[in-house]
XYZ file of C-alpha atoms in Angstrom:
551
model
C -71.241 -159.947 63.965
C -67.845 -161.147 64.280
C -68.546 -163.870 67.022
C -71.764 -164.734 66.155
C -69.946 -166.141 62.419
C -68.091 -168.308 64.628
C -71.219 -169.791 66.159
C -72.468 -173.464 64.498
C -76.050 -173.746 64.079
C -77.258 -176.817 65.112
C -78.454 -178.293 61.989
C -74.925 -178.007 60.294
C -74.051 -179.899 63.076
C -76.576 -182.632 62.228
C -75.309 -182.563 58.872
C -71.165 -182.526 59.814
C -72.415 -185.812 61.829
C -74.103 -187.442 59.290
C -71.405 -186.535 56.549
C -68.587 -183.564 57.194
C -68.292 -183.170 53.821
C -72.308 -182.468 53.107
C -72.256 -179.679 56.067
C -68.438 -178.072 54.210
C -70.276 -177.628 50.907
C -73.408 -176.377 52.600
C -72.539 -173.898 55.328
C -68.932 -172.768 54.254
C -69.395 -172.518 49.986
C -73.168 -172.302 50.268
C -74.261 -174.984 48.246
C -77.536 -176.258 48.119
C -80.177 -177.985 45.840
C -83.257 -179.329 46.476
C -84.808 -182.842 46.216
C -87.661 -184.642 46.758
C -86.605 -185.095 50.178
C -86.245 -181.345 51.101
C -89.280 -180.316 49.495
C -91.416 -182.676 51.587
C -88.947 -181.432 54.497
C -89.996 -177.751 53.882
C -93.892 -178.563 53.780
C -93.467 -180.788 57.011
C -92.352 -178.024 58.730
C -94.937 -175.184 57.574
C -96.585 -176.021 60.848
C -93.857 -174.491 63.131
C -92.266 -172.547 61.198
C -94.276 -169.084 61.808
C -93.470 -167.667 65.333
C -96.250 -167.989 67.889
C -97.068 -169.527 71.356
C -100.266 -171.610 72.743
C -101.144 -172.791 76.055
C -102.450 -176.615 75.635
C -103.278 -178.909 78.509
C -102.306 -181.740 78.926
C -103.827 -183.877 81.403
C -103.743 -182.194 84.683
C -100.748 -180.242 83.548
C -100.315 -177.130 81.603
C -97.528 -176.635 78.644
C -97.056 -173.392 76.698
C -95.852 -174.339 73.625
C -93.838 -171.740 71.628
C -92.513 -172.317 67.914
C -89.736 -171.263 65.628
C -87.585 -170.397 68.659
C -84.409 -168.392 67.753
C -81.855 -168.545 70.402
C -78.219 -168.835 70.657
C -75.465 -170.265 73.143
C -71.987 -168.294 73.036
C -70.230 -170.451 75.401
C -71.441 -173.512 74.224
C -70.652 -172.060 70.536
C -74.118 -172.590 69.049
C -77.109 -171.067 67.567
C -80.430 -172.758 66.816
C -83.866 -171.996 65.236
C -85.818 -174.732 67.407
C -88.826 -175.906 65.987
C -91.018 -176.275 68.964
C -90.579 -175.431 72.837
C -92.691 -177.072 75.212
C -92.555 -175.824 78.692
C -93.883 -176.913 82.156
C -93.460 -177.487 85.600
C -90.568 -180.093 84.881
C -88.291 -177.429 82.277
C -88.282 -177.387 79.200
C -88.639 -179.642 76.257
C -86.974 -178.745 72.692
C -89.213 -180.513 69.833
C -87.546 -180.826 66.321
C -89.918 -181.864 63.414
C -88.344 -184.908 60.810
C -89.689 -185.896 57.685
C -90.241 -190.152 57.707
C -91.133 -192.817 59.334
C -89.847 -193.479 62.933
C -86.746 -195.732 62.709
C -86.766 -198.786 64.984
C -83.425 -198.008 67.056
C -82.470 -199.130 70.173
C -81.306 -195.539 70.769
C -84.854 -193.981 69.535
C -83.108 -192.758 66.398
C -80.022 -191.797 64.139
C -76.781 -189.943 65.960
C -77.628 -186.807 63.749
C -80.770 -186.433 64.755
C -80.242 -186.744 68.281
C -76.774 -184.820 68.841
C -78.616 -182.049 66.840
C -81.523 -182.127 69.518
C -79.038 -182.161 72.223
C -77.060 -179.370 70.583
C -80.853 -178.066 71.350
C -81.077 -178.713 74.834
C -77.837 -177.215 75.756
C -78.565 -173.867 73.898
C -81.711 -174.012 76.062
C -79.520 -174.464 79.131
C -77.172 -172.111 78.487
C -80.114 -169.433 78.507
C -81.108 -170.364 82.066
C -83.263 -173.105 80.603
C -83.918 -176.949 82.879
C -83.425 -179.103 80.099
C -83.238 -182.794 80.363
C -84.519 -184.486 77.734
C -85.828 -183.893 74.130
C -88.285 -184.845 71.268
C -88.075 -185.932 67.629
C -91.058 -185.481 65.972
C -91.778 -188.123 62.628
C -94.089 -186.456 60.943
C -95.166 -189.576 58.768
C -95.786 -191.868 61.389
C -96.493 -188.497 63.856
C -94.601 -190.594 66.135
C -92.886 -188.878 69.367
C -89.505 -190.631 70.033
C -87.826 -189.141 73.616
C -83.776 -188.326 73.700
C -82.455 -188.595 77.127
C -79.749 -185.618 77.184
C -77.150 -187.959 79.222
C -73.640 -187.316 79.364
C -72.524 -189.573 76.553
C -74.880 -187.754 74.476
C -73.690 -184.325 75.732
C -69.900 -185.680 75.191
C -70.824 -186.585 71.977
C -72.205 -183.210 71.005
C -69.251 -181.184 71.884
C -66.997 -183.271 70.367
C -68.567 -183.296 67.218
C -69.049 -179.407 67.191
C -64.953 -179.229 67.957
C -64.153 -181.299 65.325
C -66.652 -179.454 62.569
C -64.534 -175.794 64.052
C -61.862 -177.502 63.054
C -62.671 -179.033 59.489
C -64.569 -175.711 58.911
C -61.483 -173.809 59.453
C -59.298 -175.440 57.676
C -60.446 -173.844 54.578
C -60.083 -177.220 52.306
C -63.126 -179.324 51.727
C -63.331 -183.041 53.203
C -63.111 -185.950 51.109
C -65.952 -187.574 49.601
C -67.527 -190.507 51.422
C -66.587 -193.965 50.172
C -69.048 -196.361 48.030
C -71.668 -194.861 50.919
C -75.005 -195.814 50.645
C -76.194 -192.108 52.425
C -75.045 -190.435 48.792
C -77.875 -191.672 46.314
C -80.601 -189.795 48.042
C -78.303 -186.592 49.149
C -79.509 -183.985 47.706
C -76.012 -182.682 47.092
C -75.058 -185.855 44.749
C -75.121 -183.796 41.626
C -72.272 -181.135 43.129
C -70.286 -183.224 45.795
C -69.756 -185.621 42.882
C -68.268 -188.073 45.463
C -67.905 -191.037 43.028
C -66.885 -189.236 40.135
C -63.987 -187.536 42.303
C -63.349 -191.289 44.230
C -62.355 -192.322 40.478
C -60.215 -189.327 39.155
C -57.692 -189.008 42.237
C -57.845 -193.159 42.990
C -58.416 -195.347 39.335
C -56.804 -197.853 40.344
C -60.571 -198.246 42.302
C -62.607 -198.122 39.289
C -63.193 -201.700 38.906
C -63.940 -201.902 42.631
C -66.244 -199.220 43.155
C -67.882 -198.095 39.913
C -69.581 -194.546 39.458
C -73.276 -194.667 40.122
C -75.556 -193.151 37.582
C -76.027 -190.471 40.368
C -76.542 -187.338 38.521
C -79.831 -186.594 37.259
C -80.677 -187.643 33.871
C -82.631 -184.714 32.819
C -83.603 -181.266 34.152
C -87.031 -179.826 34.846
C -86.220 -176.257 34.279
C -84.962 -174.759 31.356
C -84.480 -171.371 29.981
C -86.756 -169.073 28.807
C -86.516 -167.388 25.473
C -87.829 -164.004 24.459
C -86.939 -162.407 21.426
C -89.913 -160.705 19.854
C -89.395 -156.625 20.261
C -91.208 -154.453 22.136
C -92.344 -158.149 24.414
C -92.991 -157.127 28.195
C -92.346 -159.985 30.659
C -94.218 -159.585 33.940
C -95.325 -161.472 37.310
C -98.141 -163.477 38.032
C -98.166 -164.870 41.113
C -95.915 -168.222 40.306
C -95.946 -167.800 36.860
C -94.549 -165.392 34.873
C -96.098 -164.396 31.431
C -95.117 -162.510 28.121
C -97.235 -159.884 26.711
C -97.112 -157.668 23.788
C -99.413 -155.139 22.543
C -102.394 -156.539 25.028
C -101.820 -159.837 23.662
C -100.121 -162.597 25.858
C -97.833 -164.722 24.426
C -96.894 -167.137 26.636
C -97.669 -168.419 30.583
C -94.728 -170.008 32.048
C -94.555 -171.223 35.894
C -91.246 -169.968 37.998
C -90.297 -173.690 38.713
C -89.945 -174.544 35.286
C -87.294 -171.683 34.592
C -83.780 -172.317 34.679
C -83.075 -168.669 33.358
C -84.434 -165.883 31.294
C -82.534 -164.511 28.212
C -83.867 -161.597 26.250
C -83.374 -160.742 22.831
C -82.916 -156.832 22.047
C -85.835 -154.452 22.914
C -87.831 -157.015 25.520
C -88.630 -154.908 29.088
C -89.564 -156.860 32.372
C -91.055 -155.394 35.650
C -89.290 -154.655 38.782
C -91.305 -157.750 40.089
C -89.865 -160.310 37.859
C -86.089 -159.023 38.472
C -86.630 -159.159 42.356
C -88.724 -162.692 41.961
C -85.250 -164.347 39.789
C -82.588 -162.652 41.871
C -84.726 -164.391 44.940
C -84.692 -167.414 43.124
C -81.395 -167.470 41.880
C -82.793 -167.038 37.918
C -80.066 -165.741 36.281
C -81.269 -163.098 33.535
C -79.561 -162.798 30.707
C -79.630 -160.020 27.741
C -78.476 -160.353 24.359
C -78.187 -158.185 21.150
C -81.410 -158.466 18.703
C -78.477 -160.611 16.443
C -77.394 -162.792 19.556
C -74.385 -161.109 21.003
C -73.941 -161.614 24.795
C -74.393 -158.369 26.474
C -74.548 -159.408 30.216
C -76.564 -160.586 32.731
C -78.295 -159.882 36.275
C -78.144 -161.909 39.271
C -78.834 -162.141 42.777
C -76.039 -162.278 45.440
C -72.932 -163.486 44.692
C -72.201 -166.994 45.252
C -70.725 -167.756 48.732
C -67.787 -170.212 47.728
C -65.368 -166.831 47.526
C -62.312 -169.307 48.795
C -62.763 -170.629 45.130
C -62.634 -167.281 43.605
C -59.282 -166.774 45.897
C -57.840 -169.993 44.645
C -59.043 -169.157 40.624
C -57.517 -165.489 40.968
C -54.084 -166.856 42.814
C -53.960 -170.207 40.306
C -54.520 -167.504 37.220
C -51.585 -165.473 38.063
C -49.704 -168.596 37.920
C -48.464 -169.227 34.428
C -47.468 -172.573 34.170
C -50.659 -173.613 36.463
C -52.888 -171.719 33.126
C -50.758 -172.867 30.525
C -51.421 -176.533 31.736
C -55.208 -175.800 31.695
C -55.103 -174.050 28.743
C -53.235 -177.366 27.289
C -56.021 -179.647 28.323
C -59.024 -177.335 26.814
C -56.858 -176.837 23.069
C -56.485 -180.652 23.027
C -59.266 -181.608 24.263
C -60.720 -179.211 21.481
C -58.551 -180.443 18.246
C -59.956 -184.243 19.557
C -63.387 -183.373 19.549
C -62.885 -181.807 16.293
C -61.173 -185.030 15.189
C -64.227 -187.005 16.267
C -66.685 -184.681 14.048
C -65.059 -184.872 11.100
C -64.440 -189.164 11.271
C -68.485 -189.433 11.982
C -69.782 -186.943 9.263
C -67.373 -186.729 6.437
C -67.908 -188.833 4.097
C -64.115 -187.756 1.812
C -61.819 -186.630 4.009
C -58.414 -185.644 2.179
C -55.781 -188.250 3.239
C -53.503 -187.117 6.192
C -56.007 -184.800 7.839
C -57.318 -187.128 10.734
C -53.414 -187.883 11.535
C -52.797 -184.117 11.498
C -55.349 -183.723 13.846
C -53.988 -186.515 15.910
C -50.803 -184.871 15.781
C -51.953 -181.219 16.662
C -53.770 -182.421 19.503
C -50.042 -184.096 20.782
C -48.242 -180.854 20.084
C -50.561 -179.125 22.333
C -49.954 -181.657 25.058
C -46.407 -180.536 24.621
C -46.972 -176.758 24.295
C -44.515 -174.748 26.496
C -46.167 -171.377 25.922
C -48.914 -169.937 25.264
C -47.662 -168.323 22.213
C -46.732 -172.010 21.129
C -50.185 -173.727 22.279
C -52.216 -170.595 20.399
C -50.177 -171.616 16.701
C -51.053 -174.888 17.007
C -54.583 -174.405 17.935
C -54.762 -172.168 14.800
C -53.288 -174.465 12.647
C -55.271 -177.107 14.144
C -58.563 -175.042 13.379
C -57.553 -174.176 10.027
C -56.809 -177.835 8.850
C -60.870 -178.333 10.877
C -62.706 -175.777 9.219
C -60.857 -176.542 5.304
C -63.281 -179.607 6.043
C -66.488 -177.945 7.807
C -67.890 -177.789 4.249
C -67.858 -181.684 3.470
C -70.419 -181.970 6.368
C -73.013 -179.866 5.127
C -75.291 -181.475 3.718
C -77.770 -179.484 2.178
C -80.053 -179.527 -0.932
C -80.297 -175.251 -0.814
C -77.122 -175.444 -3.505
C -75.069 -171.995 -3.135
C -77.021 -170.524 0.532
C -74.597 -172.663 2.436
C -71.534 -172.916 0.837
C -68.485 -172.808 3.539
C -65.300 -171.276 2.220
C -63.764 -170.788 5.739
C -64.363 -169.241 8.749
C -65.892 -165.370 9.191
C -67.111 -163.416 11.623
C -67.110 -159.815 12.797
C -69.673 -159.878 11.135
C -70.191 -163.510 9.570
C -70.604 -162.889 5.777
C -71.940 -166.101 4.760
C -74.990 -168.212 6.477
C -72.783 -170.727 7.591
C -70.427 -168.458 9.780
C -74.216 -166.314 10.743
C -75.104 -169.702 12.432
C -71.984 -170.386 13.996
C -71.393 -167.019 15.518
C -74.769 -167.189 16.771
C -73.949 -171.246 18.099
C -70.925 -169.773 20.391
C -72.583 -166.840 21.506
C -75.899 -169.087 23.219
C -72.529 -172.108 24.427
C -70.839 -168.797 25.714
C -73.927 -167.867 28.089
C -74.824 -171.345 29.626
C -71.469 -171.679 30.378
C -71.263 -168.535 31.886
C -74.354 -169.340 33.762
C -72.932 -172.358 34.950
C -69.766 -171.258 36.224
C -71.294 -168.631 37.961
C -73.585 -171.347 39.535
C -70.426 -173.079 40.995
C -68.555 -169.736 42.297
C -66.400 -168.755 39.559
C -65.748 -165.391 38.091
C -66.453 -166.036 34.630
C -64.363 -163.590 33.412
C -60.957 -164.511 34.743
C -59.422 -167.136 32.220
C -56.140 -169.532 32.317
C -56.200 -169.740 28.342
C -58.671 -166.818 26.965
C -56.541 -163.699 28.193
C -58.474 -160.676 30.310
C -60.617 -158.136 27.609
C -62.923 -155.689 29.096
C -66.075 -157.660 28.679
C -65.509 -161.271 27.658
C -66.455 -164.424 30.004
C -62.617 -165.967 29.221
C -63.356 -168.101 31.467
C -66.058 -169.217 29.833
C -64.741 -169.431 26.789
C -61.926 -171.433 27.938
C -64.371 -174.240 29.185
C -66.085 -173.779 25.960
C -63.387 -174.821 23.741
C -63.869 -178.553 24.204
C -67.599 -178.219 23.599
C -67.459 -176.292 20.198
C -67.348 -179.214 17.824
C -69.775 -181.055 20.239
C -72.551 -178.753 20.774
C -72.109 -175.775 18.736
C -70.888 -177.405 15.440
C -73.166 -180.022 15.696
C -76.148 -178.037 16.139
C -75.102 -176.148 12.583
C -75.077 -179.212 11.083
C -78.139 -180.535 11.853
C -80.398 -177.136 11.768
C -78.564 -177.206 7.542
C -78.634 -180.943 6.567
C -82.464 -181.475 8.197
C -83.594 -178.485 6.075
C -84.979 -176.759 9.436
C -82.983 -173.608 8.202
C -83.159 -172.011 5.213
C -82.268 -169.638 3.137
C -85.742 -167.504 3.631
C -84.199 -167.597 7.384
C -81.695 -165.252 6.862
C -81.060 -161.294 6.100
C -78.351 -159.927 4.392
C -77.047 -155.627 5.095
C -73.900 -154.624 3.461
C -72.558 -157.649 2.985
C -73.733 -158.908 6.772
C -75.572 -162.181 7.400
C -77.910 -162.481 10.789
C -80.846 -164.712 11.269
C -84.277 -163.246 11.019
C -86.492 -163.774 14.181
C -88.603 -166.674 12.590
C -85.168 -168.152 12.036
C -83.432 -167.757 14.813
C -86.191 -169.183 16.971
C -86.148 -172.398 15.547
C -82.394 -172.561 15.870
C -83.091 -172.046 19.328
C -85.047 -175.147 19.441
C -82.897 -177.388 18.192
C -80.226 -175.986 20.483
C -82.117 -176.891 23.527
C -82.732 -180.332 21.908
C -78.871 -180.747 21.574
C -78.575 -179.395 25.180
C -81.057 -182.035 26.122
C -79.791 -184.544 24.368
C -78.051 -187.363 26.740
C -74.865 -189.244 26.480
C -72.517 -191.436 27.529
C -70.387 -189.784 29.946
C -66.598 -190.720 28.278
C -65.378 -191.078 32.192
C -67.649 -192.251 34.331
C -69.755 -194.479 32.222
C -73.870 -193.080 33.122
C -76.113 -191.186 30.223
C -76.492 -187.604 31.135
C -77.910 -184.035 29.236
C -75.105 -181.830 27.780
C -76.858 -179.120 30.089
C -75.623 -181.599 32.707
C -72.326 -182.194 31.425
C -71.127 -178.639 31.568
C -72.346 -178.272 34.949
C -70.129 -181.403 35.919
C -67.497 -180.276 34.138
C -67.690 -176.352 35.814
C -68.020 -178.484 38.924
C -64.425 -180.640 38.096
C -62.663 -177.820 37.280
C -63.555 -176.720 40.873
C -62.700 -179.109 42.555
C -59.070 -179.024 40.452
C -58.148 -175.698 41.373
C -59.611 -176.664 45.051
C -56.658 -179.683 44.820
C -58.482 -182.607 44.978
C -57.718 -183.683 41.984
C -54.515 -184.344 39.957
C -55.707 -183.050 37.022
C -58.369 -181.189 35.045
C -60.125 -183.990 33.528
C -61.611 -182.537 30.016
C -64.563 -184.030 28.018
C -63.377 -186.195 24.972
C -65.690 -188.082 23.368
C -65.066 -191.449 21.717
């Protein structure tokens, strides 16, 4: 097992060739997301991708033709799944199937293509194989384009698969190609961020090169809420539906789920845990009232050199206590921002105290020191949260201050409940990138709590959280009828807290301006970007963590 980790298959190689950075994120932190592109890839190749072998003549010669061909070349320091093997009387002929259209080359087609042929070929020779030439296969234009295995070809192979050893090894990822017209259709756009990462480490090159709108604008699949008790969710073929007592609820199709969160007493079959763990669903389970309990998963994700770096860079204090900085001030700014677009009175001095808190934390030099200020900060917020309801219930939400533990007013009910759902994406999201979510820099470890999670979160409060408070009150899509009050307890009832959850999805929806690189995106976006930042931060590319402020 050892040595065969050490062996390149030959379609990283086709990938290190067409962008070394591309096969890094794919083969060594085991990224990948589809696109158009692969889709149509994957379907392309349905043909040969189930194992079996057919004797077809051709002309006055016979080939056996043998597909999905795993074989592997330890000298050579390769391993291949070929698509299609064609021998005859001449040797053998490697076949590899590409989406397209033939392009009009004068060497038949693209270097990746063809050095991952020839990486091919010599696997075949290797294995006692004649092997002179190869085929690429366009299935579009089911065009056959021949690749003479010469010995610039071969040279060019090797080198290229000493070179990826090398870059593989060197455990740090490559930089992003520049202004490259290869990364609007990459599938890998939306985590490579090249662009966005160009800009932060070199700004001097923003006016040069600027970002391209290249992350999606909006997302197909989204979560899936179930909150009624005693609902079963079970498998259907590629849909999954929700039942309770014989009566189904709702019909949803796998591709359209981004994750599954479950409200208190909701059960799901064996079937639908294997079918998301295969899919990489996260499931997520929650308290009847909204608390986060935990979640299920499949496999781990494979970037562990960024867990190594986030557990090393944690135990580093003055490395946290500069992260920690950034989220608290990016926090008190965003909190700033809220209160100049929706109060209509603010008392005189408390934008300027904001301004100033958010400088103190810039300065902190503990974390004793950056925690005062971000309570003082808070206080001075929240002794204004009430001027920006708006509501005509008089007296059901009247703010007096922040609660919780439990929240003894509506108001505090629906912002507990507002942190809890901002706590799971986020957790959700990091894990998508390869974090531990429960390691902090600024939220200290507690058996239990995503810290860091919650240390992302803090710049996000007054922006997605907050906000979503205020408009579920001041619309009148809440009201008083939506809660329940025990011993002195507020919660939402179920009625109420599903349509909460609606307009929380609409805010998560919602696009905007991005305040650094200039193109509209979701909020479910922007987290993932920012997860994806902080990354590459901790991985050193960049000087700094750069935290979302809105203008």
């Amino acid at each position: 097992m050892a040595d065969e980790e050490l062996l390149l298959p030959a379609r990283m190689l086709n990938e290190f060739a067409y962008c070394p950075r591309l096969a890094y994120l794919e083969w060594v932190q085991g990224e990948f997301a589809d696109s158009a592109d692969t889709v149509e890839g994957r379907l392309r190749h349905q043909r040969v991708d189930k194992p079996r072998t057919n004797r077809v003549e051709e002309g006055e010669e016979e080939r056996v033709h043998t597909t999905s061909v795993d074989l592997s070349a330890p000298a050579e320091g390769l391993v291949a799944k070929i698509d299609l093997v064609e021998s005859g009387q001449d040797g053998v002929l490697p076949v590899d199937y590409k989406r397209g259209k033939r392009p009009h080359l004068a060497q038949g087609a693209w270097e990746p293509e063809r050095v991952q042929l020839c990486a091919q070929g010599l696997i075949l020779r290797e294995n006692g194989y004649r092997c002179e030439e190869g085929v690429l296969y366009f299935t579009s234009s089911r065009e056959r384009v021949r690749v003479a295995f010469d010995e610039e070809l071969v040279r060019r192979t090797r080198e290229l698969a000493e070179s990826m050893r090398r870059t593989m090894g060197e455990a740090q990822v490559p930089p992003p190609l520049e202004d490259s017209p290869k990364c609007p259709r990459c599938s890998l756009v939306g985590i490579c961020l090249p662009d966005e990462v160009l800009l932060l480490t070199r700004p001097d090159t923003g006016g040069q090169h600027p970002v391209r709108p290249l992350a999606p604008l909006r997302d197909d699949a989204l979560p899936l809420y179930v909150q009624k008790p005693g609902a079963r969710i079970k498998k259907n073929g590629d849909t999954l539906e929700v039942h309770c007592d014989d009566e189904r609820l709702a019909v949803a199709r796998w591709m359209e789920i981004s994750q599954i969160v479950a409200f208190g007493a909701v059960q799901m079959s064996t079937q639908v845990i294997q079918e998301a763990c295969r899919r990489g669903i996260p499931i997520t389970y929650l308290s009847s009232g909204g608390w986060f309990y935990g979640m299920i998963q499949g496999m781990p994700h494979k970037n562990v050199e960024l867990r190594c770096r986030q557990f090393a860079l944690a135990a580093d204090g003055q490395m946290s206590l500069g992260l920690a900085r950034s989220f608290v001030q990016a926090k008190i700014a965003n909190c700033r921002t809220m209160l100049r677009r929706n109060h209509d009175g603010l008392p005189e001095g408390v934008l300027d105290g904001l301004r100033e808190d958010a400088g103190r934390a810039e300065r902190a030099t503990s974390m004793e020191t950056l925690l005062g200020i971000e309570g003082a900060a808070a206080h001075r917020y929240f002794s204004c949260f009430g001027g920006m309801v708006r509501s005509r219930d008089l007296g059901t939400f009247d703010f007096n201050g922040r609660n919780r533990r439990p929240p003894r007013d509506p108001v505090n009910a629906l912002l507990s409940f507002a942190y809890s759902m901002l706590a799971r994406e986020l957790t959700v999201a990091l894990l998508g990138v390869g974090f531990d979510p429960y390691l902090g820099f600024y939220h200290q470890l507690r058996h239990g709590r995503p810290a860091l999670a919650l240390d992302l979160m803090e710049e996000f409060r007054p922006l997605i959280a907050e906000s979503v408070v205020l408009t579920v009150i001041n619309n009148g899509e809440i009201r008083a009828g939506d809660f329940i009050q025990r011993m002195g307890a507020v919660a939402l009832t179920p009625p109420g807290r599903g349509k909460f959850l609606a307009a929380f999805e609409r805010r998560m929806g919602h696009e905007v301006t991005h305040p650094i690189f200039g193109y509209r995106i979701s909020y479910r976006r922007v987290l993932a970007v920012q997860a994806r930042l902080l990354a590459r931060y901790l991985g050193g590319e960049l000087p700094a963590y750069p935290a979302f402020v809105t203008r």
